[in-house]
mmCIF file of C-alpha atoms in Angstrom:
data_model
loop_
_atom_site.group_PDB
_atom_site.id
_atom_site.type_symbol
_atom_site.label_atom_id
_atom_site.label_comp_id
_atom_site.label_asym_id
_atom_site.label_seq_id
_atom_site.Cartn_x
_atom_site.Cartn_y
_atom_site.Cartn_z
ATOM 1 C CA MET A 24 0.000 0.000 0.000
ATOM 2 C CA SER A 25 1.384 3.420 -0.906
ATOM 3 C CA LYS A 26 0.934 6.637 1.030
ATOM 4 C CA VAL A 27 1.809 10.143 -0.151
ATOM 5 C CA ILE A 28 4.019 11.679 2.536
ATOM 6 C CA TYR A 29 4.660 15.047 0.897
ATOM 7 C CA THR A 30 3.695 16.994 -2.214
ATOM 8 C CA GLY A 31 5.948 19.789 -3.432
ATOM 9 C CA THR A 32 3.937 22.387 -5.331
ATOM 10 C CA THR A 33 5.313 25.189 -7.490
ATOM 11 C CA ASN A 34 3.939 27.731 -9.905
ATOM 12 C CA THR A 35 6.218 28.648 -12.790
ATOM 13 C CA THR A 36 5.654 31.433 -15.286
ATOM 14 C CA GLY A 37 7.723 32.507 -18.273
ATOM 15 C CA GLY A 38 9.535 29.207 -18.826
ATOM 16 C CA ARG A 39 13.324 29.439 -18.880
ATOM 17 C CA ASP A 40 13.110 33.256 -18.734
ATOM 18 C CA GLY A 41 10.606 33.340 -15.912
ATOM 19 C CA ALA A 42 10.225 32.601 -12.238
ATOM 20 C CA SER A 43 9.159 29.763 -10.010
ATOM 21 C CA ARG A 44 7.645 29.941 -6.546
ATOM 22 C CA SER A 45 6.590 27.193 -4.181
ATOM 23 C CA SER A 46 3.129 27.217 -2.639
ATOM 24 C CA ASP A 47 4.632 27.826 0.818
ATOM 25 C CA GLY A 48 6.887 30.659 -0.432
ATOM 26 C CA ARG A 49 10.119 28.945 0.679
ATOM 27 C CA LEU A 50 11.308 28.651 -2.914
ATOM 28 C CA ASP A 51 11.162 31.833 -4.954
ATOM 29 C CA VAL A 52 13.625 31.897 -7.839
ATOM 30 C CA LYS A 53 14.202 33.757 -11.062
ATOM 31 C CA LEU A 54 14.928 31.529 -14.047
ATOM 32 C CA SER A 55 17.340 32.088 -16.919
ATOM 33 C CA PRO A 56 18.420 29.834 -19.780
ATOM 34 C CA PRO A 57 21.666 27.871 -19.233
ATOM 35 C CA GLY A 58 24.716 29.887 -20.235
ATOM 36 C CA SER A 59 22.858 33.180 -20.377
ATOM 37 C CA SER A 60 23.790 36.284 -18.427
ATOM 38 C CA GLY A 61 20.308 36.414 -16.927
ATOM 39 C CA PRO A 62 19.884 36.869 -13.170
ATOM 40 C CA GLY A 63 18.379 33.470 -12.405
ATOM 41 C CA THR A 64 19.159 29.810 -12.102
ATOM 42 C CA ASN A 65 18.058 27.197 -14.623
ATOM 43 C CA PRO A 66 16.093 23.946 -14.466
ATOM 44 C CA GLU A 67 19.248 21.833 -14.810
ATOM 45 C CA GLN A 68 20.777 23.442 -11.707
ATOM 46 C CA LEU A 69 17.548 23.008 -9.764
ATOM 47 C CA PHE A 70 17.339 19.357 -10.804
ATOM 48 C CA ALA A 71 20.988 18.802 -9.812
ATOM 49 C CA ALA A 72 20.388 20.359 -6.387
ATOM 50 C CA GLY A 73 17.273 18.298 -5.721
ATOM 51 C CA TRP A 74 18.795 15.035 -6.920
ATOM 52 C CA SER A 75 22.035 15.520 -4.972
ATOM 53 C CA ALA A 76 20.178 16.293 -1.726
ATOM 54 C CA CYS A 77 17.983 13.227 -2.156
ATOM 55 C CA PHE A 78 20.947 11.057 -3.189
ATOM 56 C CA LEU A 79 22.970 12.012 -0.113
ATOM 57 C CA GLY A 80 19.997 10.978 2.016
ATOM 58 C CA ALA A 81 19.863 7.665 0.158
ATOM 59 C CA ILE A 82 23.570 7.121 0.854
ATOM 60 C CA GLY A 83 22.753 7.628 4.534
ATOM 61 C CA ARG A 84 20.062 4.980 4.283
ATOM 62 C CA ALA A 85 22.436 2.603 2.449
ATOM 63 C CA ALA A 86 25.048 3.157 5.166
ATOM 64 C CA ALA A 87 22.490 2.550 7.920
ATOM 65 C CA GLU A 88 21.627 -0.804 6.343
ATOM 66 C CA ARG A 89 25.247 -1.756 7.135
ATOM 67 C CA GLN A 90 25.192 -0.122 10.595
ATOM 68 C CA LEU A 91 27.474 2.654 9.309
ATOM 69 C CA ARG A 92 27.258 6.430 9.474
ATOM 70 C CA VAL A 93 27.883 8.797 6.616
ATOM 71 C CA PRO A 94 30.722 11.234 7.387
ATOM 72 C CA ALA A 95 29.525 14.723 8.323
ATOM 73 C CA ASP A 96 31.565 16.170 5.457
ATOM 74 C CA ALA A 97 30.100 13.844 2.818
ATOM 75 C CA ALA A 98 29.017 15.648 -0.349
ATOM 76 C CA ILE A 99 27.487 15.009 -3.747
ATOM 77 C CA ASN A 100 28.633 16.964 -6.784
ATOM 78 C CA THR A 101 25.901 16.439 -9.371
ATOM 79 C CA GLU A 102 26.289 17.514 -12.979
ATOM 80 C CA ILE A 103 23.251 17.628 -15.255
ATOM 81 C CA ASP A 104 23.952 18.068 -18.952
ATOM 82 C CA LEU A 105 21.366 19.428 -21.369
ATOM 83 C CA VAL A 106 22.244 17.666 -24.625
ATOM 84 C CA SER A 107 21.046 18.601 -28.102
ATOM 85 C CA ILE A 108 20.128 15.606 -30.283
ATOM 86 C CA ASP A 109 18.561 15.318 -33.746
ATOM 87 C CA ASP A 110 14.967 15.465 -32.536
ATOM 88 C CA GLY A 111 15.272 17.776 -29.527
ATOM 89 C CA TYR A 112 17.020 17.594 -26.182
ATOM 90 C CA VAL A 113 17.870 15.017 -23.535
ATOM 91 C CA LEU A 114 19.504 15.098 -20.133
ATOM 92 C CA GLN A 115 22.442 13.119 -18.840
ATOM 93 C CA ALA A 116 23.924 13.098 -15.355
ATOM 94 C CA ARG A 117 27.015 12.447 -13.286
ATOM 95 C CA LEU A 118 26.712 11.963 -9.535
ATOM 96 C CA ASN A 119 30.093 12.277 -7.830
ATOM 97 C CA ALA A 120 29.999 11.240 -4.175
ATOM 98 C CA SER A 121 32.700 12.321 -1.741
ATOM 99 C CA LEU A 122 32.673 10.066 1.321
ATOM 100 C CA PRO A 123 35.826 10.972 3.301
ATOM 101 C CA GLY A 124 37.107 8.236 5.553
ATOM 102 C CA ILE A 125 35.186 5.457 3.800
ATOM 103 C CA GLU A 126 37.271 2.909 1.901
ATOM 104 C CA ALA A 127 36.898 3.202 -1.898
ATOM 105 C CA ASP A 128 35.207 -0.173 -2.531
ATOM 106 C CA LEU A 129 32.710 0.384 0.288
ATOM 107 C CA ALA A 130 32.019 3.940 -0.933
ATOM 108 C CA LYS A 131 31.289 2.572 -4.409
ATOM 109 C CA THR A 132 28.937 -0.051 -2.932
ATOM 110 C CA LEU A 133 27.085 2.609 -0.923
ATOM 111 C CA VAL A 134 26.732 4.839 -3.999
ATOM 112 C CA GLU A 135 25.382 1.965 -6.083
ATOM 113 C CA ARG A 136 22.899 1.019 -3.340
ATOM 114 C CA ALA A 137 21.841 4.667 -2.987
ATOM 115 C CA HIS A 138 21.097 4.717 -6.709
ATOM 116 C CA GLN A 139 18.622 1.872 -6.104
ATOM 117 C CA LEU A 140 16.998 3.682 -3.146
ATOM 118 C CA CYS A 141 16.867 7.338 -4.250
ATOM 119 C CA PRO A 142 13.474 8.447 -5.671
ATOM 120 C CA TYR A 143 15.195 10.746 -8.200
ATOM 121 C CA SER A 144 17.319 7.831 -9.409
ATOM 122 C CA LYS A 145 14.219 5.669 -9.675
ATOM 123 C CA ALA A 146 12.398 8.379 -11.627
ATOM 124 C CA THR A 147 15.222 8.711 -14.144
ATOM 125 C CA ARG A 148 16.141 5.029 -14.448
ATOM 126 C CA SER A 149 16.329 3.989 -18.109
ATOM 127 C CA ASN A 150 15.370 7.548 -19.118
ATOM 128 C CA ILE A 151 18.727 9.295 -19.022
ATOM 129 C CA ALA A 152 22.386 8.241 -18.967
ATOM 130 C CA VAL A 153 23.726 8.338 -15.409
ATOM 131 C CA GLU A 154 27.353 7.957 -14.327
ATOM 132 C CA LEU A 155 28.022 7.182 -10.672
ATOM 133 C CA ASN A 156 31.366 7.973 -9.052
ATOM 134 C CA ALA A 157 32.710 7.633 -5.538
ATOM 135 C CA VAL A 158 35.643 10.009 -5.222
#
């Protein structure tokens, strides 16, 4: 049985040259196309921020399954590419996890398990190319 635990709601106007605001007012951003000199962020940056936050949480869950703790200085550097193809655009991603103090093979295992747990990873599975790295 599934149960909705949270719904994020935004209103966006103007597309890539517009603005987006959450229903609770906590998110209120100007938008600009990637590479422009406009004053705002872009959807790729917002997606990278959301995915990396979720992914770090999933690493914590993967670590907890092994009775481990994620280092306080753990970080995810997520890169989202907007790629032009013959019939439009696609996204591709690189998630680079920094897990100081965790042995390289274990870090890689945690990152791979997190990719199975993270809702963003599930949502993009088989839809975009994703490269996982534990650095």
